[in-house]
Short mmCIF file of C-alpha atoms and ligand atoms in Angstrom, two decimals:
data_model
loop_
_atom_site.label_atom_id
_atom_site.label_comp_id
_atom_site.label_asym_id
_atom_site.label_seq_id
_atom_site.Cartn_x
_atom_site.Cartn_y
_atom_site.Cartn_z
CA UNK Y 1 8.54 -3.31 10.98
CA UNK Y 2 7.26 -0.56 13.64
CA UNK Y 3 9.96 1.47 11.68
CA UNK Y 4 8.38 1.30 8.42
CA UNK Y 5 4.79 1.44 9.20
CA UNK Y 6 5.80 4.68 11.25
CA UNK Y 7 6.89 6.08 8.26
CA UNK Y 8 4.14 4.70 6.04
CA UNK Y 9 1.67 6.57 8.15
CA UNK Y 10 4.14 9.90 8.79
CA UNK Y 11 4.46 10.66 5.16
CA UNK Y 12 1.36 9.33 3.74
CA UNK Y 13 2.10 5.80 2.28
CA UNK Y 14 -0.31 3.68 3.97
CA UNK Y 15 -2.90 4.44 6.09
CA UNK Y 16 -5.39 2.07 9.02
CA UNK Y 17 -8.18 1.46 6.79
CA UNK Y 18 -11.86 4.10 8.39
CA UNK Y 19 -9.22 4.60 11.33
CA UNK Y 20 -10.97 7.24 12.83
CA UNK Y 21 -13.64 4.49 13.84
CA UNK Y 22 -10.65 2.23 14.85
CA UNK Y 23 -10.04 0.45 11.55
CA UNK Y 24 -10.92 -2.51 10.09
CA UNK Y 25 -8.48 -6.14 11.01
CA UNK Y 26 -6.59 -6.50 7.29
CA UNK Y 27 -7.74 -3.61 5.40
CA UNK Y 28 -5.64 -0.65 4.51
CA UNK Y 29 -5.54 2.56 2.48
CA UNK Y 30 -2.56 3.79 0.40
CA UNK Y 31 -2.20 7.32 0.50
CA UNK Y 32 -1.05 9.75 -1.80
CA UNK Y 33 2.33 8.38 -1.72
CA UNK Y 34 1.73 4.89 -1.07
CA UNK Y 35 -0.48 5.24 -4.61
CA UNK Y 36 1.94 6.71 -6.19
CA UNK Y 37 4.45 3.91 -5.68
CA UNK Y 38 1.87 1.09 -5.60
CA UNK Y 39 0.64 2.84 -9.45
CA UNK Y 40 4.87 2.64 -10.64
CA UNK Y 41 5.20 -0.96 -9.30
CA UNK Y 42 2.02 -2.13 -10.82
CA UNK Y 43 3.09 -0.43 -14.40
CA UNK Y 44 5.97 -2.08 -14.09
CA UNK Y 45 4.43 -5.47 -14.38
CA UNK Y 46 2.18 -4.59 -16.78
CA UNK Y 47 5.19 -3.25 -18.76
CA UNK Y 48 7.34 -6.46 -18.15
CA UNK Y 49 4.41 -8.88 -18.89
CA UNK Y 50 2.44 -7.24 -21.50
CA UNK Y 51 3.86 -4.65 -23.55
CA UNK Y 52 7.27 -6.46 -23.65
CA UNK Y 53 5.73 -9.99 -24.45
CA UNK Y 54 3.52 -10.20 -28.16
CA UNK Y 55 1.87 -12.92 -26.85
CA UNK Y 56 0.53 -12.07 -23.43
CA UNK Y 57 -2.70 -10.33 -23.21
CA UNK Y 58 -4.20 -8.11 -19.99
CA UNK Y 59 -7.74 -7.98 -18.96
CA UNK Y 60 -9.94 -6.64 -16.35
CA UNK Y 61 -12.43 -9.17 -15.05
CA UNK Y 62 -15.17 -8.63 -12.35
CA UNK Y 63 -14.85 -8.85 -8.98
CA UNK Y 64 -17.96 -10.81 -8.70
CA UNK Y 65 -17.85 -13.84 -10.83
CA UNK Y 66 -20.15 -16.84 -11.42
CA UNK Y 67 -20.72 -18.66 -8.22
CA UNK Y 68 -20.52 -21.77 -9.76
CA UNK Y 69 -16.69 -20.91 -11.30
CA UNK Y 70 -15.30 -20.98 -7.49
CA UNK Y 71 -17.18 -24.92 -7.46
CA UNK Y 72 -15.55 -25.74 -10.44
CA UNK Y 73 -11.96 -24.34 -9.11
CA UNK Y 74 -12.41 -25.88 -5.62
CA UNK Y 75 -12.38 -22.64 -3.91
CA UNK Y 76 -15.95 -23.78 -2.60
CA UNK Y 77 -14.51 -26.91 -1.02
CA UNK Y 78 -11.34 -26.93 -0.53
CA UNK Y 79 -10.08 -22.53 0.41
CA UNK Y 80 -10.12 -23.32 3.55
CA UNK Y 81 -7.03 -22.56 6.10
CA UNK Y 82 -6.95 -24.31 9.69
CA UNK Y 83 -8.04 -23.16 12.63
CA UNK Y 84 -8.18 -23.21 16.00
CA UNK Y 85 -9.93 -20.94 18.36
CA UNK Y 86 -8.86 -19.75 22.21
CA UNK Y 87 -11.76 -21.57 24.53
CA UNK Y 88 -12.31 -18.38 26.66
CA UNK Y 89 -11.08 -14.84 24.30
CA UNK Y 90 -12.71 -16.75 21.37
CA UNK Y 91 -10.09 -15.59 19.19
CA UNK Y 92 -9.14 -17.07 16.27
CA UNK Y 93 -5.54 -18.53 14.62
CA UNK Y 94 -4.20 -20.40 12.07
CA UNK Y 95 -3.48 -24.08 13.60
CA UNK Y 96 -0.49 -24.24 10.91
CA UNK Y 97 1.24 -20.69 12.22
CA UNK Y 98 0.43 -21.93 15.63
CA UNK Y 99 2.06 -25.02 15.50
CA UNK Y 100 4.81 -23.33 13.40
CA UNK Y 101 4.24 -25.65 10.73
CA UNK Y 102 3.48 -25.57 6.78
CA UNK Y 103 1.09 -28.23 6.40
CA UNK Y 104 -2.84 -27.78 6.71
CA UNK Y 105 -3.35 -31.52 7.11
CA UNK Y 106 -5.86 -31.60 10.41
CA UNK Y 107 -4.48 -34.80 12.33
CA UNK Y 108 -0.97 -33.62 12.41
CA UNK Y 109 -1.93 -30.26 13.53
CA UNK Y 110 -4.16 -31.66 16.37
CA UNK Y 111 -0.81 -33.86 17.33
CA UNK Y 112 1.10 -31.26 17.14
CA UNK Y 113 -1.34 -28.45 18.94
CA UNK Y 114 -1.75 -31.31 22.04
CA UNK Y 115 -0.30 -29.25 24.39
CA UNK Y 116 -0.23 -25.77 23.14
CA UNK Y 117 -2.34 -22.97 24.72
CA UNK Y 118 -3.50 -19.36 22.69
CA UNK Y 119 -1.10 -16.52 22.58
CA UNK Y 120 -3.26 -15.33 25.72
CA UNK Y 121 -2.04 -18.59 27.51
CA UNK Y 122 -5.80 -20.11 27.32
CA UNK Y 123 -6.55 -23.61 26.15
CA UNK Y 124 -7.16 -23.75 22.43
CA UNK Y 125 -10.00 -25.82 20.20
CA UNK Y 126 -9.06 -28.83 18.37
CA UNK Y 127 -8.40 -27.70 14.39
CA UNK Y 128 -10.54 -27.70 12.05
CA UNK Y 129 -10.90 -26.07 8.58
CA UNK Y 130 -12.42 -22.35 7.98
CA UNK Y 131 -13.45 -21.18 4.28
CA UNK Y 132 -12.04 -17.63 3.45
CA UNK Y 133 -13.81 -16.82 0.91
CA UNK Y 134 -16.08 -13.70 1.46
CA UNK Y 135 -19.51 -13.74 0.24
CA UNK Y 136 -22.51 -11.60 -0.64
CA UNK Y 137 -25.97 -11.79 -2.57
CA UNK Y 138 -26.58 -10.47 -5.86
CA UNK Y 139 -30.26 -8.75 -5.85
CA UNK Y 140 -32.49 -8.12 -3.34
CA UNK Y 141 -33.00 -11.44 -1.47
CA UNK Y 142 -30.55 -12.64 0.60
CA UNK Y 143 -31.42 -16.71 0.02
CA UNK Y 144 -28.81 -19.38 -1.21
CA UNK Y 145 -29.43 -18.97 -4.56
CA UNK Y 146 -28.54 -15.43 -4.98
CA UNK Y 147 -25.18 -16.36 -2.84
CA UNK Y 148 -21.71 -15.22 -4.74
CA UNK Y 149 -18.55 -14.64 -3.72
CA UNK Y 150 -16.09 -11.85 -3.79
CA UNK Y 151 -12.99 -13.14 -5.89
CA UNK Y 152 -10.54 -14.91 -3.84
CA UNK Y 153 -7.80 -14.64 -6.48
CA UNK Y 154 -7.93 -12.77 -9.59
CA UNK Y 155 -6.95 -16.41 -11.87
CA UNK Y 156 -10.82 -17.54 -11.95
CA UNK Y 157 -11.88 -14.77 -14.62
CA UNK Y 158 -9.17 -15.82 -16.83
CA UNK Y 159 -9.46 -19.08 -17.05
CA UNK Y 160 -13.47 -18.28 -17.35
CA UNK Y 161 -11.96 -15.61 -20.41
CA UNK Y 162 -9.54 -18.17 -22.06
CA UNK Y 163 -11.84 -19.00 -25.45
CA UNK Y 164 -12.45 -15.12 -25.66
CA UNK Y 165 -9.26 -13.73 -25.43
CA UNK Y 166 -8.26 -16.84 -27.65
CA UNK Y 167 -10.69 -15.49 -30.43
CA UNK Y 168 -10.71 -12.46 -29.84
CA UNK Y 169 -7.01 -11.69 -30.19
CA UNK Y 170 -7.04 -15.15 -33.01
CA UNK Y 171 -4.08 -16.37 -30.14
CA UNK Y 172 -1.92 -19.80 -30.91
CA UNK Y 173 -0.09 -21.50 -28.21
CA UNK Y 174 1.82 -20.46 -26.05
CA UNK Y 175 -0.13 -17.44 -25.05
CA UNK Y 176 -0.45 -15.76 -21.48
CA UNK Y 177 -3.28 -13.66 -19.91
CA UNK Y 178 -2.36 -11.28 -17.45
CA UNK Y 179 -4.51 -9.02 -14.91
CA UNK Y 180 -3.82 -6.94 -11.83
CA UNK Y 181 -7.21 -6.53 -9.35
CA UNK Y 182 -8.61 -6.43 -5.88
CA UNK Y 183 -9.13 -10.08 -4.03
CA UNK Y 184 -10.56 -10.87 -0.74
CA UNK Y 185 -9.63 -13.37 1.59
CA UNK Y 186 -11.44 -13.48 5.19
CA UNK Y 187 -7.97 -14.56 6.84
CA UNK Y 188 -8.00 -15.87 10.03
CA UNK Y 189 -5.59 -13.97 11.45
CA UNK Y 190 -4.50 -10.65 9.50
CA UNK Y 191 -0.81 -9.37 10.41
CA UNK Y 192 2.36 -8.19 9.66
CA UNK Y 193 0.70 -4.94 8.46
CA UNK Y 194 0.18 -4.93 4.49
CA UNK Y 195 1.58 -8.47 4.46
CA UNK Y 196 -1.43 -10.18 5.30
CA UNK Y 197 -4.79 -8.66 4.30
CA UNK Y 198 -8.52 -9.23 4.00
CA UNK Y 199 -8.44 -7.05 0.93
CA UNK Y 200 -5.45 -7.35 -0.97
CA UNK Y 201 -4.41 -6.80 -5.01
CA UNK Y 202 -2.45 -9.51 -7.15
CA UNK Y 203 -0.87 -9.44 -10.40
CA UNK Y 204 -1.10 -12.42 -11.91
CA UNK Y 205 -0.26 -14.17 -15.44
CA UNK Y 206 -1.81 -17.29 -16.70
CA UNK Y 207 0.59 -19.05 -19.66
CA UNK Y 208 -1.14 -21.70 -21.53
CA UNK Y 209 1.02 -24.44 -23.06
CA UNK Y 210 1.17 -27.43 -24.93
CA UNK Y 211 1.31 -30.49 -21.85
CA UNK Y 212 5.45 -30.85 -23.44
CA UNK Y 213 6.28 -27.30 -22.68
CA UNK Y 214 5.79 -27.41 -19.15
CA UNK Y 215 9.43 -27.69 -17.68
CA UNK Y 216 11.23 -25.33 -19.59
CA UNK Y 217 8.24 -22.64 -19.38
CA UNK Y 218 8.09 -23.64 -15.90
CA UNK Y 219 11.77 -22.51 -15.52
CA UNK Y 220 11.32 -19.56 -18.37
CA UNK Y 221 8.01 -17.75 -15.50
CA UNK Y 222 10.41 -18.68 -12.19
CA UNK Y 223 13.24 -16.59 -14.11
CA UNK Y 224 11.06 -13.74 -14.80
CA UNK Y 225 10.23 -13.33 -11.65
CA UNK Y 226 13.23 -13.26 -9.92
CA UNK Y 227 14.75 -11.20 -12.69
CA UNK Y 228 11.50 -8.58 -12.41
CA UNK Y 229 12.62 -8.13 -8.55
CA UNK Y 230 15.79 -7.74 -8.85
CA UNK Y 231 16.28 -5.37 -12.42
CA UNK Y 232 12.98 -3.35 -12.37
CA UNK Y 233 12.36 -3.09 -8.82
CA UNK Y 234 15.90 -2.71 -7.25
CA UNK Y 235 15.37 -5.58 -4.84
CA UNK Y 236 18.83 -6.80 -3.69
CA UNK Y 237 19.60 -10.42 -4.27
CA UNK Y 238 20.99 -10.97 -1.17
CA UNK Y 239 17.24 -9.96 0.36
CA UNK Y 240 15.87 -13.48 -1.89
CA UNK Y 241 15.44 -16.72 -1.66
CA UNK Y 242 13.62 -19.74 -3.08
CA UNK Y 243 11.20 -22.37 -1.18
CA UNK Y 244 9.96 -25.20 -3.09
CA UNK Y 245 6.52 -26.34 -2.07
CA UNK Y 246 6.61 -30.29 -0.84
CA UNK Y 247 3.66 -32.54 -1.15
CA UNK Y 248 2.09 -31.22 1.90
CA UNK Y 249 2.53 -27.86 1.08
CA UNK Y 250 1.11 -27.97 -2.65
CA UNK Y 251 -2.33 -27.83 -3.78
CA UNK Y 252 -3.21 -31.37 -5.19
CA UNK Y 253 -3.61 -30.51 -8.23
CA UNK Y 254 -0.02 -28.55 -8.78
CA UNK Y 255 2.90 -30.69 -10.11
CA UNK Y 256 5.26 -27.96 -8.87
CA UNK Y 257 5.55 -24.69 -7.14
CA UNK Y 258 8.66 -22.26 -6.20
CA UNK Y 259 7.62 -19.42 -4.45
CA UNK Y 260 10.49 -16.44 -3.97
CA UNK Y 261 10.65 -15.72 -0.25
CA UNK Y 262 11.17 -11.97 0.54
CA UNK Y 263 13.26 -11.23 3.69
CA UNK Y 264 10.48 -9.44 5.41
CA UNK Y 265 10.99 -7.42 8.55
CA UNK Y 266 8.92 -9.99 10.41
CA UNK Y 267 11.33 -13.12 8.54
CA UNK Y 268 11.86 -14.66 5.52
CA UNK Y 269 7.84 -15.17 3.39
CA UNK Y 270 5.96 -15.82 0.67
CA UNK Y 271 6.19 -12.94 -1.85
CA UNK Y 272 5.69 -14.19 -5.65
CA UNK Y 273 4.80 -17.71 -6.33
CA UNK Y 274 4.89 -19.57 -9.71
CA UNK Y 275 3.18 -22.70 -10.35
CA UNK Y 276 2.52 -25.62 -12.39
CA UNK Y 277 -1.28 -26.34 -12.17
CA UNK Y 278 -1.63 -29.02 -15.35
CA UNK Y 279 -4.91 -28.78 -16.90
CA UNK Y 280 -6.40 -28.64 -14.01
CA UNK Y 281 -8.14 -25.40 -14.39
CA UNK Y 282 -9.68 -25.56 -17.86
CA UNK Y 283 -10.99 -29.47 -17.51
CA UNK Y 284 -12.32 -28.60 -14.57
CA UNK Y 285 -14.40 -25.61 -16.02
CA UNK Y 286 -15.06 -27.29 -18.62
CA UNK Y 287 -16.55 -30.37 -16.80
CA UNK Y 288 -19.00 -27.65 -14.56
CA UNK Y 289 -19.81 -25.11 -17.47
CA UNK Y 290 -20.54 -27.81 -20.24
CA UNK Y 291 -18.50 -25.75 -22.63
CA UNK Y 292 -15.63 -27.33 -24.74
CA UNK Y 293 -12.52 -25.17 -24.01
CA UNK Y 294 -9.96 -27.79 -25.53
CA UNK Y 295 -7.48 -26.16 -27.78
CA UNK Y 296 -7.24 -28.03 -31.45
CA UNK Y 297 -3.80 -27.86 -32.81
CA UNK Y 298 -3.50 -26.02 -36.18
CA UNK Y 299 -1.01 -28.57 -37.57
CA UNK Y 300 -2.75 -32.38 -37.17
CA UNK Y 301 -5.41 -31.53 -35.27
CA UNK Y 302 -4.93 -32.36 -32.15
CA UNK Y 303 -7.13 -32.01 -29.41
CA UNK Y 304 -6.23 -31.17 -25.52
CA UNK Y 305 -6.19 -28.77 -22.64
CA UNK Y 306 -3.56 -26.57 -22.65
CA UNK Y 307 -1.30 -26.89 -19.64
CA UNK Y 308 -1.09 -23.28 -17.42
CA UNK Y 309 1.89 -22.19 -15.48
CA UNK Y 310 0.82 -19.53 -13.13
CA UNK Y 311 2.71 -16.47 -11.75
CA UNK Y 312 1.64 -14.89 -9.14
CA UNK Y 313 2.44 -12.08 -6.97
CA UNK Y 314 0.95 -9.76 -4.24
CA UNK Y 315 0.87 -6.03 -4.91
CA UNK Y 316 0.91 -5.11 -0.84
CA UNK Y 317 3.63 -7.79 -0.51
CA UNK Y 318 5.43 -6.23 -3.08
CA UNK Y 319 5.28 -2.69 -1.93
CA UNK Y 320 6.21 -3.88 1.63
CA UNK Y 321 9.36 -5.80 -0.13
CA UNK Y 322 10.45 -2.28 -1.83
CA UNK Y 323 10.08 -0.47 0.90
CA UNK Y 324 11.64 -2.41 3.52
CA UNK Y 325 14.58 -2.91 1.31
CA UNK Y 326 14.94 0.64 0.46
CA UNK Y 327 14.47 1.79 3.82
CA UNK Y 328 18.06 2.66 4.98
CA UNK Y 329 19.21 4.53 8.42
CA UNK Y 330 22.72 6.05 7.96
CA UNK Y 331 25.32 8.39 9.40
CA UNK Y 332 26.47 10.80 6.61
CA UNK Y 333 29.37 13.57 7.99
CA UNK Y 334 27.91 12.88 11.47
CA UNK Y 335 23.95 13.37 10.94
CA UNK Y 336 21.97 10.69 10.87
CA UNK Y 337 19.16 10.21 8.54
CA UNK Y 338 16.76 8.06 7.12
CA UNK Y 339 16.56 6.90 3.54
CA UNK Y 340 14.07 5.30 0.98
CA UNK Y 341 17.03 4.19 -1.75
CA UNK Y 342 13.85 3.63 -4.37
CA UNK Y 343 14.90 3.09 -7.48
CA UNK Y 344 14.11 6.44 -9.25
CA UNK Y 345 11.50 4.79 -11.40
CA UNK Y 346 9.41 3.82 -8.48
CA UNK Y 347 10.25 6.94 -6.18
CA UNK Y 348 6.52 9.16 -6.03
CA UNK Y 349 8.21 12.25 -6.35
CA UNK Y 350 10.82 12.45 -9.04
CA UNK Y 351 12.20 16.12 -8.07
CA UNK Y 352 12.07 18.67 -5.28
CA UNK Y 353 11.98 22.28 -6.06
CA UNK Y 354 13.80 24.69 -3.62
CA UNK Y 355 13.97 28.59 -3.34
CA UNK Y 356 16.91 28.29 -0.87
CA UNK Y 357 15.03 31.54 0.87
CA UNK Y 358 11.00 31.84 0.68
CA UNK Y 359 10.37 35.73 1.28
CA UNK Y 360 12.59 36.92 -1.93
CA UNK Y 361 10.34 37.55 -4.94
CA UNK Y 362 13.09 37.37 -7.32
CA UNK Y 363 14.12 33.54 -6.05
CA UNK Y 364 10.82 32.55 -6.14
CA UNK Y 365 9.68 34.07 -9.14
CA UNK Y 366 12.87 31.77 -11.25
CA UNK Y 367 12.20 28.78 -8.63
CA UNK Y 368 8.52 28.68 -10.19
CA UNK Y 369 9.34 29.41 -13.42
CA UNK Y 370 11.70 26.12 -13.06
CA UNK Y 371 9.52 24.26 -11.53
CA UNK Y 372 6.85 24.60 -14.41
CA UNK Y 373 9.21 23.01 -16.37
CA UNK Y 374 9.91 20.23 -14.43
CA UNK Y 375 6.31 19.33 -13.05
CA UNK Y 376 5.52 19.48 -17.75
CA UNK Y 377 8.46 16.98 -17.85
CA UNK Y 378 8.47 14.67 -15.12
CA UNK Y 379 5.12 14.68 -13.70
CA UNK Y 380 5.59 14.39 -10.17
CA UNK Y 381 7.54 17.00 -8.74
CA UNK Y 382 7.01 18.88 -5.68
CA UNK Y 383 7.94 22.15 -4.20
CA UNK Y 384 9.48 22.56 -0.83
CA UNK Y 385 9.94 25.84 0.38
CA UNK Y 386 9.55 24.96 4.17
CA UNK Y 387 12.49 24.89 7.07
CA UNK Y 388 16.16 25.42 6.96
CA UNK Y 389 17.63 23.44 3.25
CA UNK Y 390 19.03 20.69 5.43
CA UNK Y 391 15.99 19.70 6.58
CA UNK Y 392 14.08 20.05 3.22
CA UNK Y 393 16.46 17.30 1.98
CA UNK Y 394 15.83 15.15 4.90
CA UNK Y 395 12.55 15.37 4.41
CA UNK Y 396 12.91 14.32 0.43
CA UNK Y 397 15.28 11.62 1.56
CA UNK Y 398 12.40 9.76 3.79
CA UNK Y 399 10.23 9.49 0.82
CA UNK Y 400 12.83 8.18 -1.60
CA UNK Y 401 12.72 11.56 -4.08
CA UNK Y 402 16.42 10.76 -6.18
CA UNK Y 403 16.87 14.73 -6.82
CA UNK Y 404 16.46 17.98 -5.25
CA UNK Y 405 16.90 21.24 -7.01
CA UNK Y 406 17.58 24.44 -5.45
CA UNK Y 407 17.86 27.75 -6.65
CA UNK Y 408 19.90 30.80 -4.81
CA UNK Y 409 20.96 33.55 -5.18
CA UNK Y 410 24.16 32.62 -7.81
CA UNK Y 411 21.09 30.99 -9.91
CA UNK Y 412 19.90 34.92 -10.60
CA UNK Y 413 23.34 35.86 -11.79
CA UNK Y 414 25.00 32.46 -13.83
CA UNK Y 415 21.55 31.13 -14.27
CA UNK Y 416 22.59 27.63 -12.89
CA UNK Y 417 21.62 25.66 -9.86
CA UNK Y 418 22.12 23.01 -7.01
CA UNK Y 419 21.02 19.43 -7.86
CA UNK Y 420 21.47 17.96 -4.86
CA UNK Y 421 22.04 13.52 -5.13
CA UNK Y 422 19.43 11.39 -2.62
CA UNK Y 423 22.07 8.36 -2.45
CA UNK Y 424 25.53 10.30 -2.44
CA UNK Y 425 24.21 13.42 -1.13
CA UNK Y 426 26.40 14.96 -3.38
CA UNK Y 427 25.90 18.31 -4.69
CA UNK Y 428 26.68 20.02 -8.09
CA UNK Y 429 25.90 23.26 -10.19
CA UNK Y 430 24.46 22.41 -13.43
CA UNK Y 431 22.73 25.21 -15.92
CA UNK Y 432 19.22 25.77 -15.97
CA UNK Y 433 19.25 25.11 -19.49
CA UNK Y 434 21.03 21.62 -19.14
CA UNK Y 435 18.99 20.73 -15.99
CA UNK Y 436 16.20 18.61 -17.37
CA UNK Y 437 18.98 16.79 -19.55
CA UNK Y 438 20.77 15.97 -16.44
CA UNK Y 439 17.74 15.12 -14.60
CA UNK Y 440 16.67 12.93 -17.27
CA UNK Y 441 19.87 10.72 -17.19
CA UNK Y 442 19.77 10.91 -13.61
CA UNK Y 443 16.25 9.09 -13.41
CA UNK Y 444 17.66 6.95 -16.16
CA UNK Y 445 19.13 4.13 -13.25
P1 ATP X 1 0.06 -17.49 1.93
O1 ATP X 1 0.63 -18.89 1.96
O2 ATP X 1 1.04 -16.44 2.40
O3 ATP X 1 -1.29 -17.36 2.53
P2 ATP X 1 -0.86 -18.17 -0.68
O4 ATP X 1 0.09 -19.28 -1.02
O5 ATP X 1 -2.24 -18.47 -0.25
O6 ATP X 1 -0.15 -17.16 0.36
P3 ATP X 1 -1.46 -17.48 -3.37
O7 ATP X 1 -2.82 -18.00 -3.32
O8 ATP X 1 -0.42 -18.22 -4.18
O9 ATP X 1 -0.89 -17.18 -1.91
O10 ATP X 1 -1.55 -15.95 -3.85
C1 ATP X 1 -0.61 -15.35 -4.71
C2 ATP X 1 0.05 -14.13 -4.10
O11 ATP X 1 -0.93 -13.24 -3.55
C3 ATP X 1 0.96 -14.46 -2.92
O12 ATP X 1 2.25 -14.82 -3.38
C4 ATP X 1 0.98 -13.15 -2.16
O13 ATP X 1 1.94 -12.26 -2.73
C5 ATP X 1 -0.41 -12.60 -2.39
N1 ATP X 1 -1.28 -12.87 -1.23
C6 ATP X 1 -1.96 -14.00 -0.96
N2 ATP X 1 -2.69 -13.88 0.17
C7 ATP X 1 -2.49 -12.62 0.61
C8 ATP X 1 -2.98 -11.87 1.72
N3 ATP X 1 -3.85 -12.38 2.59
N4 ATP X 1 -2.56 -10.60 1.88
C9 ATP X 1 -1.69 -10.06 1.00
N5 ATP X 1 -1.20 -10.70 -0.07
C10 ATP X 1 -1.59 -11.97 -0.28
#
């Protein structure tokens, strides 16, 4: 982990949140790498999910929703974690990671906690239950009834969408609504870097079914998922497993729920979760709003709530999985070196440019005039003109970029140059008038 958040901060990836005014517990910046990548994984969800499904619509809901949609979807009562808090540093923990456990169920946490003292080594409170949701006041006084909440998960303004989008877009069952946004959990205890956040983004996909449909859909969103890590994003099997939630585990209302566990550096955790949560959702918002929002079948008439299977990932979770799985130390001819092996689709920079020498006009003159090219073709290419070569590709290697190109002196006579391969390190002459052909395929994997 100290390996990858080194690098995250060396080469602008992620950043300590107002760190010059020693940052903020569980919030972090990306920077202009760290976008980059977080910007290609999140289009590649919204490429999966939406444009490759004709019956899954996206949306964009606020932030700040109608308090009374967090009653109807429990948040109010029951998003609550245990706690337990050291009697004389008055810090705070979660009883369950204390006790090593996964349930939240008070009694057997305060069995289980008898005899346990804080990571400090001071005695510890008995457990009890914490809400995490984060609020504020809408307006200008500050009394109960202007009281709202910042989104705890990005689900509630779909379900609170589900008659729109159904009308709007004339949908038929089964249909899906996907989003990707900011949530905010006040976590007890924020860690493992980007894993665990105050202020985190999720992509997430509500499917509504008929009630029937629910174990083969169930199976059909697990698939996707673990499919989605492994094909799009490059994630090696071998780094993946799945945990099926038990009773204690589960929220009451789910009849099932497979998260995939990533390996992270810190062990393996929680990374994308699918679930089966009934009709839970829409009766219940139903019930609190007073609006009908049961689906009537086309054929017969019918009348019921659909049935949602949810899946559900973390966007910090999943940049931490790609990058700690692409982050590779290696000898290669007796140098060492570090490696992001990104996918090229994900990689920020998709080509370096080289003049193997910066102070001859000539070489940098036809470098520029091929990097033009590139930057109109790929996007995101950067020049490097700085150090000895060796070191330029070192430098591209940390940050994952699949190609370098460099131009010297043979490029001025047989117009060709060096592509130089991230993974192989391989190096071959290609023309300059075949190069963005070759590049092209090359990005292709
Ligand atoms: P955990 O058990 O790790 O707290 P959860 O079961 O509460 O997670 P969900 O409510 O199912 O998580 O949220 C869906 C996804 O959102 C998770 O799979 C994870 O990727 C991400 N996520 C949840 N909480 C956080 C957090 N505090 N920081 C970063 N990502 C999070």
């Amino acid at each position: 982990m100290e390996d990858i958040v080194s690098l995250c901060k060396r080469r602008g990836f992620v950043f300590q949140s107002s760190e010059i005014y020693g940052g903020v517990a569980g919030f972090y910046d990306y920077g202009p790498l760290g976008v980059e990548l977080v910007n290609n994984l999140k289009s590649a969800w919204w490429d999966a999910m939406v444009k490759d499904h004709d019956n899954i619509y996206g949306i964009d809901g606020a932030i700040i929703q109608h308090p009374l949609l967090w009653e109807a979807s429990g948040h109010v009562a029951g998003f609550t974690d245990p706690m337990v808090e050291d009697a004389v540093t008055h810090k705070r923990y979660r009883a369950d990671h204390l006790a090593g456990v996964d349930t939240t169920d008070l009694k057997e946490l305060s069995d289980l906690l008898r005899d346990k003292k804080s990571p400090d080594g001071n005695p510890i409170s008995e457990p009890r239950y914490f809400n995490m949701m984060m609020q504020t006041w809408i307006g200008p006084v500050q009394d109960d009834a202007a009281r709202a909440y910042l989104r705890p998960e990005t689900a509630g303004a779909i379900y609170v969408n589900f008659l729109n989008v159904k009308d709007s877009m004339r949908a038929k069952l089964p249909f899906g609504i996907a989003q990707i946004g900011k949530a905010f959990r006040n976590e007890i205890s924020p860690r493992d870097f980007i894993f665990r956040v105050r202020e985190l983004e999720q992509m997430e996909m509500q499917y509504f079914i008929r009630p029937q449909m629910q174990d083969e859909t169930y199976e059909q969103w697990r698939e996707f998922a673990w499919k989605f890590l492994v094909d799009k994003l490059g994630i090696k099997e071998s780094s993946l497993t799945w945990h099926e939630h038990d009773e204690n585990e589960r929220a009451h209302y789910a009849k099932a729920a497979h998260d995939i566990y990533f390996n992270f550096p810190q062990g393996p955790k929680e990374l994308w979760g699918t679930h089966n949560r009934t009709d839970y959702d829409l009766s219940n918002h139903a019930r609190v709003s007073g609006k009908d929002l049961m689906y009537v079948d086309e054929v017969g008439g019918d009348r019921f709530y659909p049935y949602v299977i949810e899946s559900s990932v973390g966007v910090g979770r999943m940049l931490l999985a790609v990058l700690s799985d692409a982050y590779t130390k290696e000898e290669i001819n007796g140098e060492s070196r570090i490696v992001l092996k990104l996918k090229p689709s994900l990689a920020p920079y998709k080509v370096a440019v080289s003049p193997l020498l910066k102070n001859k006009p000539e070489l940098i003159s036809l470098a520029k005039d091929i990097y033009g090219q590139l930057k109109s073709e790929f996007g995101m290419v950067i020049w490097d003109d700085n150090g000895n070569i060796g070191k330029r590709y070192r430098r591209q290697d940390e940050i994952g970029t699949p190609f370098c190109v460099t131009i010297d002196f043979a490029s001025l006579e047989d117009k060709t140059v060096t592509i130089r391969n991230r993974d192989t390190t391989k190096q071959e002459r290609c023309s300059i008038d075949g190069l963005i052909d070759a590049l092209r395929e090359g990005l292709k994997q």
